Coordinates of C-alpha atoms and ligand atoms in Angstrom, one line a residue:
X1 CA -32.8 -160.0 126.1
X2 CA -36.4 -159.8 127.5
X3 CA -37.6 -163.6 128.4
X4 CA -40.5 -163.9 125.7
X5 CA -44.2 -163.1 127.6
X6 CA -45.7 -166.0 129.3
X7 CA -49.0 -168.1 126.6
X8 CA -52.0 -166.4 127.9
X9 CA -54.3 -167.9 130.6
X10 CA -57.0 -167.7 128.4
X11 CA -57.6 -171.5 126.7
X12 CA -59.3 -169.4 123.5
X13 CA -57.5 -170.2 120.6
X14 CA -55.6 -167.1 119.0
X15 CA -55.9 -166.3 115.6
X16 CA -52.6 -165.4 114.3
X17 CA -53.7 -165.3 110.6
X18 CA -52.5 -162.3 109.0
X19 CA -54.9 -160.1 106.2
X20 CA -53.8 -160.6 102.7
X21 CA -54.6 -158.2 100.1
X22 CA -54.5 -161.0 97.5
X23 CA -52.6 -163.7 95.4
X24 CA -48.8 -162.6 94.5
X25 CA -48.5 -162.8 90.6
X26 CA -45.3 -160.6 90.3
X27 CA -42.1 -162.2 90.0
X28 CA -39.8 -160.6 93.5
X29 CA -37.1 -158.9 92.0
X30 CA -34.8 -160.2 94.5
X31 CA -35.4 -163.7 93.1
X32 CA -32.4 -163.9 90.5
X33 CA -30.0 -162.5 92.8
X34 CA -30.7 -165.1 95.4
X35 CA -31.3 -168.0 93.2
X36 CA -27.9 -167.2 91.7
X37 CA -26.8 -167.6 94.6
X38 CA -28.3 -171.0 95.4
X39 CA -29.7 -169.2 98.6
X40 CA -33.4 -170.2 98.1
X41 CA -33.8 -171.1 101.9
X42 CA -33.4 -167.6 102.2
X43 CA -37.2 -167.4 100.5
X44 CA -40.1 -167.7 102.9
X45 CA -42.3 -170.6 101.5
X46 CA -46.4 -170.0 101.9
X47 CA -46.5 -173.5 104.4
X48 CA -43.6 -172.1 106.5
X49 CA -44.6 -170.7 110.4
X50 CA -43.2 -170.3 113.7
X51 CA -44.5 -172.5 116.7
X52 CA -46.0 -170.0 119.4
X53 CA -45.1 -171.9 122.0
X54 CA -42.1 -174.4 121.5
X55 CA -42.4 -176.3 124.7
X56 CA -41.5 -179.7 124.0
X57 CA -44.2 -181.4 126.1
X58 CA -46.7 -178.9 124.9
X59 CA -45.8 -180.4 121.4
X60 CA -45.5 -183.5 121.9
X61 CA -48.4 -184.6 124.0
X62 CA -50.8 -183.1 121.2
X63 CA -53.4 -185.7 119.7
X64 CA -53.9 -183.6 116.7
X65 CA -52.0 -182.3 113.7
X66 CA -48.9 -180.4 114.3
X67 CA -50.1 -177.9 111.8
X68 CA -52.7 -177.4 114.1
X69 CA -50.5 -176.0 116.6
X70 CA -50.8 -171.8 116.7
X71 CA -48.1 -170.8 114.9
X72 CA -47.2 -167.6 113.2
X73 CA -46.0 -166.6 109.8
X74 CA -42.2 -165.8 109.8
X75 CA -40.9 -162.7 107.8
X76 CA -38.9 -162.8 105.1
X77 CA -38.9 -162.4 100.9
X78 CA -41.2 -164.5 99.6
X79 CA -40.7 -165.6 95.1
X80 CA -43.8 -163.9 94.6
X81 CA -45.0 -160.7 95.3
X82 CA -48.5 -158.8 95.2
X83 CA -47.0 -155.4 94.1
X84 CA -45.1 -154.4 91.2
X85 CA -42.3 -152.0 92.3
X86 CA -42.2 -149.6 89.4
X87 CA -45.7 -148.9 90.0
X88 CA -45.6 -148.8 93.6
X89 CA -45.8 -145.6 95.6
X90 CA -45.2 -145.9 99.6
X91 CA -45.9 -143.8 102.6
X92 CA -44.3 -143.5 105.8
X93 CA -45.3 -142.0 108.9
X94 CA -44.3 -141.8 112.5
X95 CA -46.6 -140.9 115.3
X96 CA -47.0 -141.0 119.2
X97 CA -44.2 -140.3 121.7
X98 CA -40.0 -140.3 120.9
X99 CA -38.5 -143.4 121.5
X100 CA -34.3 -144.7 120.2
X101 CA -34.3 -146.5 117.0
X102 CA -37.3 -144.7 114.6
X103 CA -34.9 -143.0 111.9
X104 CA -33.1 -146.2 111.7
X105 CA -36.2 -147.9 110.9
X106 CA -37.1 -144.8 108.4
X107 CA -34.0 -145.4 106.6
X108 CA -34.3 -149.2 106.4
X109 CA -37.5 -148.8 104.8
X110 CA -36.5 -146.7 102.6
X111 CA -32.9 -148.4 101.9
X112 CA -34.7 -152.0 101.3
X113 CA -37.6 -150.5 99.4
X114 CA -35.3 -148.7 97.0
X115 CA -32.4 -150.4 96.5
X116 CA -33.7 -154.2 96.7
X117 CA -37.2 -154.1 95.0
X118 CA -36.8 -150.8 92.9
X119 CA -39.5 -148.8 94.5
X120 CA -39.0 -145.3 93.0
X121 CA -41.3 -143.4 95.1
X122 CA -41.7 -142.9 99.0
X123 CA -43.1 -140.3 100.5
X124 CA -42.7 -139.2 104.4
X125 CA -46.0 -137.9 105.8
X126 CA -45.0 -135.1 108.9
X127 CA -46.2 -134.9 112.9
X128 CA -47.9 -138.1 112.5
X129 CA -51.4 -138.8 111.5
X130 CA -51.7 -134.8 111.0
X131 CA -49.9 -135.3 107.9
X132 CA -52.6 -136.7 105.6
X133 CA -55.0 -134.2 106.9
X134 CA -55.4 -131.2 104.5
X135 CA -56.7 -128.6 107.0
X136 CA -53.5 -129.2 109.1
X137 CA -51.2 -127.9 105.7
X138 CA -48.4 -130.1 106.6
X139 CA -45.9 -130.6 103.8
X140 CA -45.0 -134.1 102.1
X141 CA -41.2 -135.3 101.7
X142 CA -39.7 -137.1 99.5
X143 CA -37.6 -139.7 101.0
X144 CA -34.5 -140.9 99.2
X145 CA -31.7 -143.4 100.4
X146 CA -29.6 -140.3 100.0
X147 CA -31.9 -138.2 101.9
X148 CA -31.9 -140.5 105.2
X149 CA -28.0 -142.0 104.8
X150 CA -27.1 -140.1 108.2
X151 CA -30.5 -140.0 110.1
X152 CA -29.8 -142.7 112.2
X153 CA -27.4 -140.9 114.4
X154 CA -29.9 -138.9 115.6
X155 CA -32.9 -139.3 118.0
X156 CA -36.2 -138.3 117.2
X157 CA -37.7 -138.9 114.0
X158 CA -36.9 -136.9 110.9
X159 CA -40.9 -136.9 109.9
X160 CA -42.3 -135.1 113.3
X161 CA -44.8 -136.8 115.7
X162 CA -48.5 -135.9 116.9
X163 CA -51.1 -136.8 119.5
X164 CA -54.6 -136.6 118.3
X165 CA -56.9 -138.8 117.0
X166 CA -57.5 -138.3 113.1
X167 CA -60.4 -139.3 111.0
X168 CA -59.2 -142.6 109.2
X169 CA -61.7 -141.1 106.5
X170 CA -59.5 -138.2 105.9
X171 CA -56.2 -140.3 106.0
X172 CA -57.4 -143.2 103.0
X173 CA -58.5 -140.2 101.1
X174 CA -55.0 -139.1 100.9
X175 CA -53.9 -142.2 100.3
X176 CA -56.1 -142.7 97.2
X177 CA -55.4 -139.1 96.1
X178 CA -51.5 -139.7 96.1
X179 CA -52.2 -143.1 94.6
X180 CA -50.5 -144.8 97.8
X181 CA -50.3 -148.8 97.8
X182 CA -48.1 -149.7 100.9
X183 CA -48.3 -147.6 104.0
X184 CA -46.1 -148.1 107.0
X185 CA -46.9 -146.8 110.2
X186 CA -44.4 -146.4 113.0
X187 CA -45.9 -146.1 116.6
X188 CA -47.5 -147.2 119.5
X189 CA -50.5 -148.9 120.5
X190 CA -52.2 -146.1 119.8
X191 CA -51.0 -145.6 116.4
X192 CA -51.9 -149.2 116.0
X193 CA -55.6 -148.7 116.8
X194 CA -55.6 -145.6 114.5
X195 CA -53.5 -148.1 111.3
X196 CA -56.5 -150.8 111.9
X197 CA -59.1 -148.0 111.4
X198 CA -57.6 -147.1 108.4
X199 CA -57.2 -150.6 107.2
X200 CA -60.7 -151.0 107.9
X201 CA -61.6 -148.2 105.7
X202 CA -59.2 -149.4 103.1
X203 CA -61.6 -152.6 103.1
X204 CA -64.8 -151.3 103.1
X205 CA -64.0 -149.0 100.1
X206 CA -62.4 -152.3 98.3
X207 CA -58.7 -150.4 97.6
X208 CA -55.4 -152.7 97.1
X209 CA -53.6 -150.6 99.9
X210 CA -50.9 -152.4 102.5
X211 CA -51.2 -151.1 105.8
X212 CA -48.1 -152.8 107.9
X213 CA -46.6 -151.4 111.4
X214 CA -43.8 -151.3 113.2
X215 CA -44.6 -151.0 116.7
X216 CA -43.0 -148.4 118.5
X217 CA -42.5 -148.8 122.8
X218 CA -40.1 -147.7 125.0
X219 CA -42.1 -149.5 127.6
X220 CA -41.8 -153.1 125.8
X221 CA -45.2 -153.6 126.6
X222 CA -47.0 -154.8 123.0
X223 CA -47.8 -158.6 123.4
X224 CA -46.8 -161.2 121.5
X225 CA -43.1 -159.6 120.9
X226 CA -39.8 -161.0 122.5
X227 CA -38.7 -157.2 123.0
X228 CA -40.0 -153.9 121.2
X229 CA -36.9 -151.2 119.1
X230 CA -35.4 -149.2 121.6
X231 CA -36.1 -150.3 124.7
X232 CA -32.8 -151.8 124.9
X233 CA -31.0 -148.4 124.3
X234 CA -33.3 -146.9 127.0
X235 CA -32.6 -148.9 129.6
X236 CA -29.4 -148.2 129.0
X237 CA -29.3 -144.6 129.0
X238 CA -31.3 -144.9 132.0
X239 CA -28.2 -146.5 134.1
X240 CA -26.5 -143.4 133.7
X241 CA -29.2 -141.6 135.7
X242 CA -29.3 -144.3 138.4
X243 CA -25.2 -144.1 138.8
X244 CA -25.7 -140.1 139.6
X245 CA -28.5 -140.8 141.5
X246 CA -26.4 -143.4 143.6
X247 CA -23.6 -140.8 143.7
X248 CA -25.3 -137.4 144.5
X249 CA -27.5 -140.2 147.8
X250 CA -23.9 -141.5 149.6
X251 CA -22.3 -138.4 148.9
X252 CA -24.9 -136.4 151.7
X253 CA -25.8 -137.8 155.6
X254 CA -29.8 -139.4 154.7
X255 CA -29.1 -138.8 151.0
X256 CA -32.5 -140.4 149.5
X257 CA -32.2 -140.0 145.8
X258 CA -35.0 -140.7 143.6
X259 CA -35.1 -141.8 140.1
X260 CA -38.2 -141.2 137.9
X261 CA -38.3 -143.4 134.9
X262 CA -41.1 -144.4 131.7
X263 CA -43.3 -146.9 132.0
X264 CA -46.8 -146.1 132.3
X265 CA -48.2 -149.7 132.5
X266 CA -45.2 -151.9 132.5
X267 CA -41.6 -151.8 134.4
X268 CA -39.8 -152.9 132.2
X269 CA -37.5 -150.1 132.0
X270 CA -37.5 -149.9 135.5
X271 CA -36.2 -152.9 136.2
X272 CA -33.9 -153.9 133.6
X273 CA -32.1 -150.3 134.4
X274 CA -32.0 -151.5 138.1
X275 CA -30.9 -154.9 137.7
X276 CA -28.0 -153.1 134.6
X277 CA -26.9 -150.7 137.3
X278 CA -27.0 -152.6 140.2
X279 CA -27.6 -149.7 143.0
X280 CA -31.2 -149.3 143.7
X281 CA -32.4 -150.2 147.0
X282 CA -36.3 -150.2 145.8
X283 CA -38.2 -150.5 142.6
X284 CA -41.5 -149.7 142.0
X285 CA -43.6 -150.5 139.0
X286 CA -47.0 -150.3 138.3
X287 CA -47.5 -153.9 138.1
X288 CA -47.1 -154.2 141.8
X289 CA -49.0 -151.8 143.9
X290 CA -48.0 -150.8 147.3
X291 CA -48.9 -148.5 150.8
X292 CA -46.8 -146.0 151.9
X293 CA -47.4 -145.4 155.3
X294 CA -48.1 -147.3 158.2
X295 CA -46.3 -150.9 159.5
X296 CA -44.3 -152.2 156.2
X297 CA -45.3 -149.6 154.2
X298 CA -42.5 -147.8 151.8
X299 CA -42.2 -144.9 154.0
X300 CA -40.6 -147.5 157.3
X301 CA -38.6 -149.6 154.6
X302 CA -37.4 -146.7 153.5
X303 CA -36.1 -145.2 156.9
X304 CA -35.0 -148.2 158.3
X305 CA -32.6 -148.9 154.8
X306 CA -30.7 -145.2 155.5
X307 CA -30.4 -145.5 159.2
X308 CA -28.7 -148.8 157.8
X309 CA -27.1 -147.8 154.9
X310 CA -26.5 -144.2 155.8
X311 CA -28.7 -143.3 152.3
X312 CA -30.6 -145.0 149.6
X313 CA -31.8 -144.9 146.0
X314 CA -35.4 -145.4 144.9
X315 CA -35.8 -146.0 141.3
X316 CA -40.0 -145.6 140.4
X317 CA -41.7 -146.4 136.9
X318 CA -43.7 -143.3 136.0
X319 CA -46.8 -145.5 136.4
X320 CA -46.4 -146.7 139.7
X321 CA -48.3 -145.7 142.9
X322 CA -51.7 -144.9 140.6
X323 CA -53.3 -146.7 143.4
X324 CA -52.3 -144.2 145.7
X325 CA -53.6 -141.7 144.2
X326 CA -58.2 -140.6 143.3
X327 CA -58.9 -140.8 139.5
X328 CA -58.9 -137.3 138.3
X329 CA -60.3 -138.6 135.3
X330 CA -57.6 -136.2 132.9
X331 CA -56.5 -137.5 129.3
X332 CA -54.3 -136.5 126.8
X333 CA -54.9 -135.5 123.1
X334 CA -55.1 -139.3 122.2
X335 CA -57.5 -140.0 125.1
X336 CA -55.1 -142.3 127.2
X337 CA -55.3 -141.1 131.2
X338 CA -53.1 -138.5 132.4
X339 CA -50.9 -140.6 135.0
X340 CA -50.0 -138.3 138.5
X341 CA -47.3 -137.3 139.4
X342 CA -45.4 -140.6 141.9
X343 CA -42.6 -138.5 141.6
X344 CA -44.0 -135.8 143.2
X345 CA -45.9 -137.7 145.3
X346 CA -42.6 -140.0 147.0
X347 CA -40.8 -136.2 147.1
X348 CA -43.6 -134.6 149.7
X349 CA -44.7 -138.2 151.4
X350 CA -40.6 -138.9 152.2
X351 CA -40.3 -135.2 153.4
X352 CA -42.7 -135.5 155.0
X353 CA -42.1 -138.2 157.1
X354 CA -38.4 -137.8 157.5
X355 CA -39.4 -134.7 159.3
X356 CA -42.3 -136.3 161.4
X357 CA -39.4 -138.6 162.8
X358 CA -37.3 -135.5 163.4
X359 CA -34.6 -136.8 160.5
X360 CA -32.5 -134.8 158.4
X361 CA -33.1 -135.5 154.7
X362 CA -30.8 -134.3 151.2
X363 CA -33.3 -135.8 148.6
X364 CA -31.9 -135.9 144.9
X365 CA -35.2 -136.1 142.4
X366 CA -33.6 -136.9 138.8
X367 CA -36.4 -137.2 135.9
X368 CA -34.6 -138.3 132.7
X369 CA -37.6 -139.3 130.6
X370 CA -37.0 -136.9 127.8
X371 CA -33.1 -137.3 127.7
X372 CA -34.1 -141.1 127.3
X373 CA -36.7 -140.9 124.8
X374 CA -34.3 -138.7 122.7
X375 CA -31.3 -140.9 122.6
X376 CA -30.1 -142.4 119.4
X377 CA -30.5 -146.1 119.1
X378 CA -27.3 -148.2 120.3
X379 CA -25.8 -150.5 117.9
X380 CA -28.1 -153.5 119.8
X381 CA -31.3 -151.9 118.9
X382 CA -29.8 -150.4 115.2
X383 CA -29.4 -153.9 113.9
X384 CA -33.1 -154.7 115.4
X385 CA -34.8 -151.5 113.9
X386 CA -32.9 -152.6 110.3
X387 CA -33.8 -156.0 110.3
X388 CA -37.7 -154.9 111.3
X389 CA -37.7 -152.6 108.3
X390 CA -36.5 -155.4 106.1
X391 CA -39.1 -157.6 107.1
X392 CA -42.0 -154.8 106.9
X393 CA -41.1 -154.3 103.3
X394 CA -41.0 -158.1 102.2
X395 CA -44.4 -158.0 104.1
X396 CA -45.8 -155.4 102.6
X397 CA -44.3 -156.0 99.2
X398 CA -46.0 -159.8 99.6
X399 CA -49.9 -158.0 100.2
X400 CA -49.9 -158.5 103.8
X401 CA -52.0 -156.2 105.5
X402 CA -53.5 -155.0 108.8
X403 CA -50.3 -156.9 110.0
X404 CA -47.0 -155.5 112.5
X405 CA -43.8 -157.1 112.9
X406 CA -42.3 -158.0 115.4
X407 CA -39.8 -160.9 116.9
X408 CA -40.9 -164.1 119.0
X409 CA -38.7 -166.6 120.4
X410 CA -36.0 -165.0 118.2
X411 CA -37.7 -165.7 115.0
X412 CA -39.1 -162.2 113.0
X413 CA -43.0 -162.7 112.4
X414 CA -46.1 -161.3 111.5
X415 CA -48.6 -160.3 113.7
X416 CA -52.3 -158.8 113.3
X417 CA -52.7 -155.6 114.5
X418 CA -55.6 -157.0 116.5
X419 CA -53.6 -159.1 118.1
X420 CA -50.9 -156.4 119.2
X421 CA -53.6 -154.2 120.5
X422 CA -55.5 -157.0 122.3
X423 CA -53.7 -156.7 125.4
X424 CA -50.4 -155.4 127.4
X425 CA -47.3 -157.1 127.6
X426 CA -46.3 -156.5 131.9
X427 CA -44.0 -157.5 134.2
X428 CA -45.6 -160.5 136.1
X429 CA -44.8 -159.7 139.7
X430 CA -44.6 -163.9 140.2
X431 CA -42.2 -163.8 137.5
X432 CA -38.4 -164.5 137.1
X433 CA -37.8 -161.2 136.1
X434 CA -39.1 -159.6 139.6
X435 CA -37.7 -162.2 141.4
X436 CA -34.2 -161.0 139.8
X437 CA -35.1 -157.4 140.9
X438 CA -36.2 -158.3 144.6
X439 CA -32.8 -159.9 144.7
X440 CA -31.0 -157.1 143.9
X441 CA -32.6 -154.9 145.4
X442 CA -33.4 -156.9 148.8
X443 CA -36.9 -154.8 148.8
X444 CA -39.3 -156.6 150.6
X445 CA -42.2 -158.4 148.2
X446 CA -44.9 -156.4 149.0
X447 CA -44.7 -153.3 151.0
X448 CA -47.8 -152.8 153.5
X449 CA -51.1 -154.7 153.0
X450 CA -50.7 -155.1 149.2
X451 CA -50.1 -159.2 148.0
X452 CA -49.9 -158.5 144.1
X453 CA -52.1 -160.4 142.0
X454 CA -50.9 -162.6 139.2
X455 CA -50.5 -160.9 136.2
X456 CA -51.3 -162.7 133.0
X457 CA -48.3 -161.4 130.1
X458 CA -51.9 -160.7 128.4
X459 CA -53.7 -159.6 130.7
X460 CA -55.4 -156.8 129.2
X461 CA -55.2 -152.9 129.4
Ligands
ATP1 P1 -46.9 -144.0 122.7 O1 -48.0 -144.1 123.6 O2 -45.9 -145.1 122.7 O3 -46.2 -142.6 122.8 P2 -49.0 -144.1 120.8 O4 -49.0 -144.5 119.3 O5 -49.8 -145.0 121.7 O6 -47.5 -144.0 121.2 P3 -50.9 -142.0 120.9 O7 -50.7 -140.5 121.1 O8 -51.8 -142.7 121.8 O9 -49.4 -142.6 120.9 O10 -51.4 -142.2 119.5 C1 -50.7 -141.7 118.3 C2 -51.7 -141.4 117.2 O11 -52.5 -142.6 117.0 C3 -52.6 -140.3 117.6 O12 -52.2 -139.1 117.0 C4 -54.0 -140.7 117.0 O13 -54.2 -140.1 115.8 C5 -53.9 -142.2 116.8 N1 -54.8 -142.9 117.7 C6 -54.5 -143.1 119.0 N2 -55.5 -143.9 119.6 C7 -56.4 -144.1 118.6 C8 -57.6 -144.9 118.5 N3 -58.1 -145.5 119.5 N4 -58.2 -144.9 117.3 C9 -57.7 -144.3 116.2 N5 -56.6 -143.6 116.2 C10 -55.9 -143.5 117.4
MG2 MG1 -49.6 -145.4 123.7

C-alpha cells in the first residue's frame, strides 16, 4: 500500500467541491433492493464526506466548525439520481499509454451500468480521443456484459489507445449527435486535461452530459490518490526483471546489470520493485538528481560496490538523470517532453569508465517497460479497478461531473479533475519511503554534489 501523499505546503484552501449537473429527481433503481435489505447505510447521504487530513491534532485544535474542515465527497449510490437509466446512453473511452487493470475497469462499467441501474446502451469509442473524430473513420462498439465477461484477463484495452490532442469541439459534437449523457474517460493526466476541455465545452453549450474519469498511471503519480489501478501489478511484474537482472550480474566477474523501469516524473515503481525484490544495490529516480563522475559520484560508488561485492545491480526510473543530460526540446504527439535515454546513458558512462580504470565489465541492460505495461491486472489491482468502476457509475449516475475517482486514506472519493491535474504526486526524497529504499539498498543519499531539495507530494509538474 502507498502511504497517502503528504497535505500540500501551500496554506491555500483546496476546493474539493465536485461539479453537479443538477438536482437528482429519479428514484436509484437500486433503492428497493437495498432498502429490502435494511442496508440503507450502504446509501451515500448529500451531508456525508471524508476528512482530507484525519490527524487528530489537526482536528482537534480547530476553532471553527468541523464541517469546515476540507473534506471530500465519498463514492457510493446515492437514493436519488440525475439520470433515468432507460433513457441513458453512455460512452467509454480509453486513451494515453497501456497500463494493468483498464479492461477490468471497462467491464465494471459496463457490468454495474447494465445490470444494477438498467442502462441499455453503452457504446466503446476506439484509439482514444480519435474515436469521436469523424475524419479519423474509427468504428463504434457496442459494449455488452456479454461482450467484456473475459476481457479482464488480458492486458491492454479492448477499445485501442491514441496520442494526440483532439479538438474538444469535435468530441461534444459526437456526443450530442449519438445523444450521449454520461461519458467516462479512462487515462492519464493528459487525458484528464483533454475530459476538462470537453467538460468545459459541455458547459458553455448548456448540455446535461456527465464527464467522470478514472485515472489511469502506472507511475502513481496523480495527487490526491492513496495509490492509482495497476501500479500494484507493475511493480510486481517488475521484480521479475530485477531477479534476472541479479542473476545474469553474480553469475559473470564485474557483472553490472542494469534495470530500466517507468517513471517519467515519479519513482514509485522504482522503488517499490526494489524494496519487493530486495537485490538492487542503487536506485535512481527522478525525484533525486545526481552526478556521475568525479569524488562521490555514481560512477566511484559504483566501482567501489563490485570490487566489494564482486557485481552489482542498478535499478533506474526512466526519468532519472534528466539533469544530466541538455534539453533537446523533443515532444511527443500529446506535447509532453521526450525524456533521453538514462539507460543509454549509464550503459556508455559505466563502459566507459570501467575501461578508463583498466576493469573488466559483463553489463546486463534489461528494459521491461512494455512487458510491464502489458500485463494483466493481479487480483490486488482487479478488485481496485472494479470497485473504481462501481463508484464512477453511482457518480455519474448521481450528475457529477468534471469529477475522477479515486481512493484517499482508504475511503473511495470524488475528486475534480482540476484538482488531479493541479500537480504530481512524487516521491519526497526526505520521505519514509526513500529512507526504506536507502536502507536497502545502502546507496549513499546523495551521490556527488547534489543535496535534493524537499519535494512537496504537490509540488507541481
Ligand atoms: P499516460 O501519460 O499515462 O500514458 P496520458 O493520458 O497522460 O497517459 P497523453 O498521450 O498525454 O497520455 O494524452 C492522452 C490523450 O489526451 C491525447 O490523445 C490527447 O488527445 C489528450 N490530451 C493530452 N493532453 C491534453 C491537453 N493538455 N489538452 C487536451 N487534451 C489533451
Ligand atoms: Mg501523461
Amino acid at each position: 500500500m502507498v502511504e497517502p501523499t503528504e497535505r500540500p505546503a501551500s496554506r491555500e484552501p483546496i476546493d474539493f467541491t465536485v461539479e453537479s449537473l443538477g438536482p437528482r429527481t429519479v428514484d436509484s433503481p437500486l433503492a428497493p433492493r437495498l432498502l429490502a435489505r435494511r442496508t440503507t447505510h450502504h446509501y451515500i447521504e448529500e451531508t456525508d464526506r471524508v476528512l482530507f487530513d484525519d490527524t487528530l491534532s489537526k482536528v482537534s485544535r480547530r476553532d471553527g466548525d468541523l464541517e469546515d474542515l476540507p473534506s471530500l465527497e465519498p463514492t457510493g449510490p446515492r437514493k436519488k439520481i440525475f439520470f433515468d437509466p432507460s433513457k441513458t446512453r453512455v460512452g467509454i473511452v480509453t486513451c494515453g499509454g497501456l497500463c494493468p487493470g483498464i479492461n477490468n475497469v471497462i467491464r465494471g462499467l459496463v457490468s454495474e451500468l447494465t445490470n444494477h441501474y438498467g442502462v441499455r446502451r453503452i457504446y466503446g469509442f476506439k484509439n482514444g480521443y480519435q474515436g469521436f473524430i469523424p475524419s479519423y473513420g474509427h468504428d463504434v462498439v457496442d459494449l455488452t456484459p456479454e461482450s467484456v465477461s473475459d476481457i479482464d484477463g488480458e492486458g491492454g484495452t479492448i477499445l485501442g489507445t491514441s496520442r494526440g490532442q483532439q479538438d474538444a469541439v469535435e468530441v461534444v459534437d459526437c456526443l450530442e449527435r449519438m445523444g450521449i449523457s454520461i461519458l467516462f474517460v479512462i487515462g492519464g493526466d493528459g487525458t484528464m486535461r483533454g475530459a476538462q476541455k470537453i467538460s468545459a465545452e459541455i458547459k458553455a453549450r448548456d448540455l446535461k452530459i456527465a464527464v467522470v474519469g478514472i485515472p489511469k498511471t502506472i507511475d502513481n503519480d496523480i495527487p490526491f490518490i492513496d495509490q492509482s489501478f495497476g501500479f500494484q501489478s507493475a511493480f510486481s511484474e517488475a521484480t521479475r526483471s530485477i531477479r534476472s537482472a541479479k542473476v545474469e550480474a553474480r553469475t559473470a566477474p564485474n557483472g553490472v546489470s542494469i534495470v530500466k523501469l517507468m517513471g517519467r516524473h515519479s519513482g514509485f515503481i522504482a522503488c517499490y520493485a526494489a524494496l519487493a525484490q530486495n537485490d538492487a544495490d542503487f536506485v535512481l529516480i527522478p525525484e533525486v538528481p545526481f552526478t556521475l563522475a568525479g569524488p562521490g559520484g555514481f560512477l566511484e560508488k559504483l566501482r567501489e560496490k563490485v570490487a566489494s561485492q564482486g557485481h552489482a545491480l542498478v535499478v533506474a526510473a526512466e526519468g532519472a538523470g534528466q539533469e544530466l543530460f541538455d534539453d533537446d526540446g523533443l515532444k511527443d504527439a500529446s506535447g509532453n517532453k521526450k525524456l533521453q535515454d538514462v539507460g543509454r546513458l549509464l550503459r556508455q558512462a559505466i563502459t566507459d569508465d570501467f575501461a578508463a580504470h583498466d576493469l573488466e565489465l559483463n553489463m546486463r541492460y534489461i528494459d521491461p517497460s512494455y512487458v510491464i505495461r502489458s500485463v494483466p491486472a493481479n487480483p490486488y489491482d482487479s478488485v481496485y479497478c472494479i470497485r473504481l468502476a462501481h463508484a464512477a457509475v453511482h457518480a455519474a449516475m448521481a450528475g457529477r461531473t468534471n469529477m475522477v475517482v479515486g481512493r484517499w486514506r482508504r475511503r473511495f472519493v470524488h475528486i475534480p479533475i482540476a484538482l488531479a491535474v493541479s500537480a504530481r504526486n512524487q516521491v519526497d526524497p526526505h520521505g519514509d519511503l526513500w529512507w526504506s529504499v536507502l536502507e536497502a539498498t545502502g546507496q549513499p543519499w546523495s551521490f556527488g554534489d547534489f543535496a535534493p531539495e524537499h519535494v512537496s507530494a504537490f509540488g507541481g509538474q
